[in-house]
mmCIF file of C-alpha atoms in Angstrom:
data_model
loop_
_atom_site.group_PDB
_atom_site.id
_atom_site.type_symbol
_atom_site.label_atom_id
_atom_site.label_comp_id
_atom_site.label_asym_id
_atom_site.label_seq_id
_atom_site.Cartn_x
_atom_site.Cartn_y
_atom_site.Cartn_z
ATOM 1 C CA MET A 20 0.000 0.000 0.000
ATOM 2 C CA THR A 21 2.896 2.374 0.738
ATOM 3 C CA THR A 22 4.210 1.791 -2.792
ATOM 4 C CA LEU A 23 0.765 2.520 -4.265
ATOM 5 C CA VAL A 24 0.467 5.785 -2.343
ATOM 6 C CA SER A 25 4.024 6.733 -3.326
ATOM 7 C CA GLY A 26 3.141 6.111 -6.980
ATOM 8 C CA ILE A 27 0.057 8.331 -6.716
ATOM 9 C CA VAL A 28 2.154 11.143 -5.192
ATOM 10 C CA LEU A 29 4.705 10.821 -8.018
ATOM 11 C CA GLY A 30 1.918 10.696 -10.589
ATOM 12 C CA SER A 31 0.387 13.887 -9.165
ATOM 13 C CA LEU A 32 3.703 15.773 -9.435
ATOM 14 C CA TYR A 33 4.365 14.438 -12.951
ATOM 15 C CA ALA A 34 0.818 15.385 -14.032
ATOM 16 C CA LEU A 35 1.286 18.989 -12.873
ATOM 17 C CA MET A 36 4.646 19.372 -14.578
ATOM 18 C CA ALA A 37 3.828 17.452 -17.760
ATOM 19 C CA SER A 38 0.524 19.295 -18.271
ATOM 20 C CA GLY A 39 2.466 22.571 -18.511
ATOM 21 C CA LEU A 40 4.870 21.009 -21.003
ATOM 22 C CA SER A 41 1.943 19.585 -22.982
ATOM 23 C CA LEU A 42 0.129 22.954 -23.016
ATOM 24 C CA ILE A 43 3.165 24.647 -24.596
ATOM 25 C CA TRP A 44 3.576 21.845 -27.140
ATOM 26 C CA THR A 45 -0.137 21.895 -28.032
ATOM 27 C CA THR A 46 -0.186 25.658 -28.578
ATOM 28 C CA LEU A 47 3.243 26.390 -30.053
ATOM 29 C CA GLY A 48 4.456 23.013 -31.319
ATOM 30 C CA VAL A 49 7.779 23.229 -29.431
ATOM 31 C CA PHE A 50 9.280 21.384 -26.475
ATOM 32 C CA ASN A 51 10.465 23.750 -23.763
ATOM 33 C CA PHE A 52 13.679 22.176 -22.483
ATOM 34 C CA ALA A 53 13.941 24.954 -19.873
ATOM 35 C CA HIS A 54 10.774 23.619 -18.186
ATOM 36 C CA GLY A 55 12.738 21.778 -15.470
ATOM 37 C CA ALA A 56 14.936 24.821 -14.800
ATOM 38 C CA LEU A 57 11.810 26.965 -14.379
ATOM 39 C CA MET A 58 10.616 24.439 -11.818
ATOM 40 C CA MET A 59 13.913 24.844 -9.957
ATOM 41 C CA ILE A 60 13.709 28.659 -10.070
ATOM 42 C CA GLY A 61 10.200 28.528 -8.607
ATOM 43 C CA ALA A 62 11.470 26.444 -5.680
ATOM 44 C CA PHE A 63 14.493 28.710 -5.029
ATOM 45 C CA VAL A 64 12.391 31.907 -5.144
ATOM 46 C CA ALA A 65 9.822 30.380 -2.786
ATOM 47 C CA TRP A 66 12.644 29.420 -0.395
ATOM 48 C CA THR A 67 14.134 32.938 -0.544
ATOM 49 C CA VAL A 68 10.810 34.624 0.204
ATOM 50 C CA SER A 69 9.787 32.220 2.958
ATOM 51 C CA GLU A 70 13.132 31.670 4.722
ATOM 52 C CA PRO A 71 15.753 34.483 4.352
ATOM 53 C CA LEU A 72 13.093 37.184 3.898
ATOM 54 C CA GLY A 73 10.871 35.577 6.540
ATOM 55 C CA LEU A 74 7.585 36.358 4.762
ATOM 56 C CA GLY A 75 6.154 32.866 5.139
ATOM 57 C CA LEU A 76 5.591 29.876 2.905
ATOM 58 C CA TRP A 77 2.349 30.948 1.227
ATOM 59 C CA PRO A 78 3.783 34.285 -0.025
ATOM 60 C CA GLY A 79 6.798 32.218 -1.092
ATOM 61 C CA LEU A 80 4.484 29.867 -3.003
ATOM 62 C CA MET A 81 2.920 32.775 -4.906
ATOM 63 C CA ALA A 82 6.325 34.358 -5.569
ATOM 64 C CA GLY A 83 7.708 31.041 -6.863
ATOM 65 C CA ILE A 84 4.801 30.554 -9.259
ATOM 66 C CA GLY A 85 4.904 34.191 -10.400
ATOM 67 C CA SER A 86 8.655 34.250 -11.000
ATOM 68 C CA ALA A 87 8.524 31.045 -13.049
ATOM 69 C CA ALA A 88 5.623 32.398 -15.130
ATOM 70 C CA LEU A 89 7.465 35.681 -15.767
ATOM 71 C CA LEU A 90 10.642 33.874 -16.796
ATOM 72 C CA GLY A 91 8.613 31.628 -19.094
ATOM 73 C CA ILE A 92 7.164 34.675 -20.869
ATOM 74 C CA ILE A 93 10.650 36.214 -21.175
ATOM 75 C CA ILE A 94 12.039 32.970 -22.661
ATOM 76 C CA GLU A 95 9.199 32.861 -25.184
ATOM 77 C CA PHE A 96 9.749 36.520 -26.147
ATOM 78 C CA LEU A 97 13.545 36.394 -26.445
ATOM 79 C CA LEU A 98 14.390 32.807 -27.422
ATOM 80 C CA VAL A 99 11.346 31.374 -29.221
ATOM 81 C CA ARG A 100 9.354 34.201 -30.835
ATOM 82 C CA PRO A 101 12.152 35.390 -33.183
ATOM 83 C CA PHE A 102 12.050 31.983 -34.920
ATOM 84 C CA TYR A 103 8.302 31.616 -35.549
ATOM 85 C CA GLY A 104 7.557 30.618 -39.125
ATOM 86 C CA ARG A 105 11.016 29.272 -39.960
ATOM 87 C CA SER A 106 11.146 25.830 -41.541
ATOM 88 C CA ASN A 107 13.697 24.659 -38.942
ATOM 89 C CA MET A 108 11.927 26.312 -36.006
ATOM 90 C CA LEU A 109 11.587 23.046 -34.052
ATOM 91 C CA LEU A 110 15.339 22.368 -34.134
ATOM 92 C CA ILE A 111 16.239 25.976 -33.323
ATOM 93 C CA THR A 112 13.904 26.147 -30.329
ATOM 94 C CA VAL A 113 15.360 22.900 -29.006
ATOM 95 C CA MET A 114 18.750 24.614 -28.938
ATOM 96 C CA THR A 115 17.512 27.961 -27.575
ATOM 97 C CA THR A 116 15.477 26.428 -24.749
ATOM 98 C CA LEU A 117 18.398 24.127 -23.903
ATOM 99 C CA ALA A 118 20.544 27.269 -23.701
ATOM 100 C CA ALA A 119 17.933 28.846 -21.405
ATOM 101 C CA MET A 120 18.085 25.759 -19.167
ATOM 102 C CA ILE A 121 21.868 26.023 -18.818
ATOM 103 C CA ILE A 122 21.740 29.787 -18.207
ATOM 104 C CA LEU A 123 19.102 29.396 -15.489
ATOM 105 C CA GLU A 124 20.977 26.544 -13.764
ATOM 106 C CA LYS A 125 24.289 28.423 -13.764
ATOM 107 C CA SER A 126 22.581 31.622 -12.604
ATOM 108 C CA ALA A 127 20.935 29.716 -9.740
ATOM 109 C CA GLN A 128 24.318 28.313 -8.707
ATOM 110 C CA ILE A 129 25.787 31.845 -8.609
ATOM 111 C CA ILE A 130 22.825 33.401 -6.776
ATOM 112 C CA TRP A 131 21.946 30.661 -4.261
ATOM 113 C CA GLY A 132 25.209 28.679 -4.101
ATOM 114 C CA ALA A 133 25.715 24.943 -3.938
ATOM 115 C CA ARG A 134 24.475 24.461 -0.346
ATOM 116 C CA LEU A 135 21.386 22.251 -0.145
ATOM 117 C CA LYS A 136 18.141 24.009 0.770
ATOM 118 C CA GLN A 137 14.675 22.747 1.559
ATOM 119 C CA LEU A 138 11.300 24.395 1.860
ATOM 120 C CA PRO A 139 9.108 23.791 4.907
ATOM 121 C CA ARG A 140 6.106 21.622 4.162
ATOM 122 C CA LEU A 141 2.784 23.264 3.377
ATOM 123 C CA VAL A 142 1.236 21.251 6.203
ATOM 124 C CA GLU A 143 3.095 19.410 8.952
ATOM 125 C CA GLY A 144 2.454 15.956 10.340
ATOM 126 C CA ASP A 145 1.595 12.562 8.904
ATOM 127 C CA VAL A 146 -1.655 10.964 7.789
ATOM 128 C CA SER A 147 -2.669 7.318 7.387
ATOM 129 C CA VAL A 148 -4.128 6.284 4.014
ATOM 130 C CA PHE A 149 -5.452 2.692 3.944
ATOM 131 C CA GLY A 150 -2.767 1.694 6.426
ATOM 132 C CA ALA A 151 0.077 3.506 4.667
ATOM 133 C CA VAL A 152 1.560 6.465 6.545
ATOM 134 C CA VAL A 153 2.525 9.449 4.371
ATOM 135 C CA SER A 154 3.289 13.044 5.190
ATOM 136 C CA ALA A 155 0.373 15.479 5.204
ATOM 137 C CA HIS A 156 2.319 17.504 2.613
ATOM 138 C CA GLU A 157 2.268 14.569 0.169
ATOM 139 C CA ALA A 158 -1.418 13.932 0.873
ATOM 140 C CA LEU A 159 -2.118 17.607 0.105
ATOM 141 C CA ILE A 160 -0.266 17.245 -3.234
ATOM 142 C CA VAL A 161 -2.562 14.328 -4.145
ATOM 143 C CA LEU A 162 -5.627 16.450 -3.284
ATOM 144 C CA LEU A 163 -4.398 19.647 -4.972
ATOM 145 C CA ALA A 164 -3.234 18.138 -8.276
ATOM 146 C CA PRO A 165 -6.659 17.054 -9.621
ATOM 147 C CA LEU A 166 -8.226 20.359 -8.549
ATOM 148 C CA ILE A 167 -5.556 22.381 -10.367
ATOM 149 C CA LEU A 168 -5.751 20.179 -13.472
ATOM 150 C CA LEU A 169 -9.559 20.421 -13.433
ATOM 151 C CA ALA A 170 -9.237 24.224 -13.279
ATOM 152 C CA LEU A 171 -6.792 24.117 -16.208
ATOM 153 C CA TRP A 172 -9.197 21.947 -18.222
ATOM 154 C CA ALA A 173 -12.101 24.309 -17.448
ATOM 155 C CA PHE A 174 -9.991 27.318 -18.451
ATOM 156 C CA THR A 175 -8.933 25.818 -21.793
ATOM 157 C CA THR A 176 -12.410 24.529 -22.700
ATOM 158 C CA LYS A 177 -14.932 26.869 -21.058
ATOM 159 C CA THR A 178 -13.413 30.344 -21.426
ATOM 160 C CA ALA A 179 -12.853 32.435 -24.556
ATOM 161 C CA THR A 180 -9.187 32.990 -23.657
ATOM 162 C CA GLY A 181 -8.645 29.292 -23.077
ATOM 163 C CA ARG A 182 -10.367 28.357 -26.323
ATOM 164 C CA SER A 183 -8.053 30.801 -28.141
ATOM 165 C CA LEU A 184 -5.115 28.674 -26.974
ATOM 166 C CA ARG A 185 -6.671 25.624 -28.609
ATOM 167 C CA ALA A 186 -7.577 27.559 -31.761
ATOM 168 C CA VAL A 187 -4.021 28.847 -32.197
ATOM 169 C CA GLY A 188 -2.672 25.352 -31.606
ATOM 170 C CA GLN A 189 -4.894 23.950 -34.366
ATOM 171 C CA ASN A 190 -4.384 26.648 -37.013
ATOM 172 C CA GLN A 191 -2.518 29.896 -36.383
ATOM 173 C CA ASP A 192 -3.568 31.589 -39.646
ATOM 174 C CA ALA A 193 -7.265 30.825 -39.160
ATOM 175 C CA ALA A 194 -7.056 31.975 -35.526
ATOM 176 C CA ALA A 195 -5.483 35.262 -36.627
ATOM 177 C CA LEU A 196 -8.267 35.797 -39.183
ATOM 178 C CA LEU A 197 -10.796 35.345 -36.362
ATOM 179 C CA GLY A 198 -9.146 38.219 -34.498
ATOM 180 C CA ILE A 199 -7.119 36.214 -31.976
ATOM 181 C CA ASN A 200 -3.844 37.853 -30.970
ATOM 182 C CA VAL A 201 -1.520 34.949 -31.790
ATOM 183 C CA PRO A 202 1.731 36.325 -30.249
ATOM 184 C CA LEU A 203 -0.126 37.178 -27.015
ATOM 185 C CA THR A 204 -1.615 33.686 -26.972
ATOM 186 C CA PHE A 205 1.851 32.157 -27.362
ATOM 187 C CA ALA A 206 3.107 34.209 -24.410
ATOM 188 C CA LEU A 207 0.076 33.147 -22.338
ATOM 189 C CA ALA A 208 0.719 29.461 -23.097
ATOM 190 C CA PHE A 209 4.382 29.775 -22.108
ATOM 191 C CA GLY A 210 3.470 31.713 -18.946
ATOM 192 C CA LEU A 211 0.829 29.177 -17.880
ATOM 193 C CA GLY A 212 3.119 26.232 -18.573
ATOM 194 C CA ALA A 213 5.943 27.876 -16.614
ATOM 195 C CA ALA A 214 3.583 28.688 -13.723
ATOM 196 C CA LEU A 215 2.692 24.990 -13.465
ATOM 197 C CA ALA A 216 6.416 24.178 -13.459
ATOM 198 C CA GLY A 217 6.984 26.733 -10.663
ATOM 199 C CA LEU A 218 4.131 25.268 -8.617
ATOM 200 C CA THR A 219 5.578 21.774 -9.044
ATOM 201 C CA GLY A 220 8.971 23.064 -7.889
ATOM 202 C CA VAL A 221 7.526 24.550 -4.708
ATOM 203 C CA LEU A 222 5.628 21.342 -3.906
ATOM 204 C CA LEU A 223 8.689 19.195 -4.651
ATOM 205 C CA GLY A 224 10.885 21.527 -2.568
ATOM 206 C CA GLY A 225 9.056 20.341 0.552
ATOM 207 C CA ILE A 226 10.032 16.731 -0.201
ATOM 208 C CA ARG A 227 13.501 16.951 -1.771
ATOM 209 C CA PHE A 228 16.494 19.236 -1.306
ATOM 210 C CA ILE A 229 16.585 22.207 -3.680
ATOM 211 C CA THR A 230 19.647 22.346 -5.936
ATOM 212 C CA PRO A 231 20.361 24.002 -9.314
ATOM 213 C CA SER A 232 19.793 20.593 -10.962
ATOM 214 C CA LEU A 233 16.481 19.949 -9.160
ATOM 215 C CA GLY A 234 14.463 20.070 -12.399
ATOM 216 C CA ALA A 235 16.667 17.807 -14.542
ATOM 217 C CA GLU A 236 15.181 14.452 -13.550
ATOM 218 C CA PRO A 237 11.536 15.662 -13.415
ATOM 219 C CA LEU A 238 11.972 17.185 -16.894
ATOM 220 C CA VAL A 239 12.961 13.792 -18.324
ATOM 221 C CA LYS A 240 10.015 12.131 -16.568
ATOM 222 C CA ALA A 241 7.634 14.849 -17.810
ATOM 223 C CA MET A 242 8.829 14.315 -21.392
ATOM 224 C CA ILE A 243 8.322 10.552 -21.022
ATOM 225 C CA VAL A 244 4.813 11.231 -19.717
ATOM 226 C CA VAL A 245 3.886 13.601 -22.573
ATOM 227 C CA ILE A 246 5.177 11.231 -25.292
ATOM 228 C CA PHE A 247 3.917 8.086 -23.526
ATOM 229 C CA GLY A 248 0.395 9.464 -23.150
ATOM 230 C CA GLY A 249 0.099 11.032 -26.571
ATOM 231 C CA LEU A 250 1.004 14.538 -27.692
ATOM 232 C CA GLY A 251 -1.652 17.209 -27.682
ATOM 233 C CA SER A 252 -4.105 15.945 -25.083
ATOM 234 C CA LEU A 253 -4.324 17.112 -21.467
ATOM 235 C CA GLY A 254 -6.351 14.045 -20.467
ATOM 236 C CA ALA A 255 -3.809 11.690 -22.045
ATOM 237 C CA THR A 256 -0.990 13.510 -20.259
ATOM 238 C CA VAL A 257 -2.672 13.240 -16.866
ATOM 239 C CA GLY A 258 -3.486 9.540 -17.408
ATOM 240 C CA ALA A 259 0.074 8.796 -18.495
ATOM 241 C CA ALA A 260 1.475 10.715 -15.493
ATOM 242 C CA PHE A 261 -0.246 8.369 -13.051
ATOM 243 C CA VAL A 262 0.720 5.276 -15.097
ATOM 244 C CA ILE A 263 4.380 6.371 -15.057
ATOM 245 C CA GLY A 264 4.249 7.384 -11.388
ATOM 246 C CA LEU A 265 2.789 4.033 -10.293
ATOM 247 C CA ALA A 266 5.138 2.084 -12.582
ATOM 248 C CA GLU A 267 8.147 3.938 -11.184
ATOM 249 C CA ALA A 268 7.118 3.302 -7.570
ATOM 250 C CA PHE A 269 6.654 -0.454 -8.193
ATOM 251 C CA LEU A 270 9.858 -0.733 -10.267
ATOM 252 C CA VAL A 271 11.886 0.931 -7.501
ATOM 253 C CA LEU A 272 10.391 -1.567 -5.028
ATOM 254 C CA VAL A 273 11.085 -4.614 -7.240
ATOM 255 C CA LEU A 274 14.243 -3.709 -9.199
ATOM 256 C CA GLY A 275 15.712 -0.768 -7.279
ATOM 257 C CA LEU A 276 16.633 2.765 -8.368
ATOM 258 C CA TYR A 277 19.407 1.666 -10.752
ATOM 259 C CA TRP A 278 17.225 -0.244 -13.236
ATOM 260 C CA THR A 279 14.059 1.868 -12.978
ATOM 261 C CA PRO A 280 14.987 4.557 -15.589
ATOM 262 C CA PHE A 281 16.044 1.815 -18.040
ATOM 263 C CA MET A 282 12.730 -0.005 -17.642
ATOM 264 C CA LEU A 283 10.722 3.224 -18.048
ATOM 265 C CA PHE A 284 12.486 4.059 -21.304
ATOM 266 C CA LEU A 285 12.089 0.452 -22.486
ATOM 267 C CA GLY A 286 8.361 0.648 -21.767
ATOM 268 C CA LEU A 287 8.166 3.940 -23.687
ATOM 269 C CA ILE A 288 9.862 2.376 -26.723
ATOM 270 C CA VAL A 289 7.558 -0.667 -26.650
ATOM 271 C CA VAL A 290 4.456 1.531 -26.446
ATOM 272 C CA LEU A 291 5.636 3.722 -29.338
ATOM 273 C CA ILE A 292 6.302 0.641 -31.509
ATOM 274 C CA PHE A 293 2.719 -0.559 -31.176
ATOM 275 C CA ARG A 294 1.027 2.825 -30.618
ATOM 276 C CA PRO A 295 3.093 5.576 -32.326
ATOM 277 C CA ASN A 296 0.620 8.247 -31.142
ATOM 278 C CA GLY A 297 1.065 7.271 -27.508
ATOM 279 C CA LEU A 298 -0.832 5.003 -25.135
ATOM 280 C CA PHE A 299 -3.908 7.271 -25.008
ATOM 281 C CA GLY A 300 -3.360 9.097 -28.301
ATOM 282 C CA ARG A 301 -5.709 8.819 -31.235
ATOM 283 C CA ALA A 302 -4.516 6.754 -34.181
#
């Protein structure tokens, strides 16, 4: 039961992070390789506001999310927007967002140093779930994740602004003819995706130590989730996040940490052989 609960916690974190990555891909058609670094920046900013500045964890949470969103918009404006419309845009944005990742990680090392840091938990204490004891912080993550993802789904499907994201993702020229501000929509998608990364960083910072490389491993897992589930679908991404989270928890229990990444990548390859559009993607 402990392994099952651990898998659900992992799946919740992966769903939050991968949904931001999927939103950017769906709208712009690019992978943001700086997504993990934005997650790390969100955690460091939240730590700075809540600990050295002494303003408390909840102001730190808002500052972490806001700083990640702002940086996401800046990355889109400076490193992605200049290359819209080019035939090799996908390759160029891979390189520019990778450069952004390295710049953010090195900047974090200069600003915050190499000493390990950790955020206080949003709620203290432990809770028992079907006999398995987990921290109240992890239980809160499991409760928060579906609410946040439900709000994201409602925003993208029930509001005019959210529907503009989907329209731009389907056909930019047609969306522009309908009066949608395409560049502003791109910036909104990047900002929302980065905000989700910042939120994930703050939540993860209460479980793991915060370092400049905090986002590297979650970024790889988020990319596995997005490809495994099927590109372009929030529901597929969320479903795949929990499949990967549960699989990782059980693989760590059975095979250990060393073989788990290998088995996850092997599973991804097998799925793509038989279902090239992803496990939940449409053929």
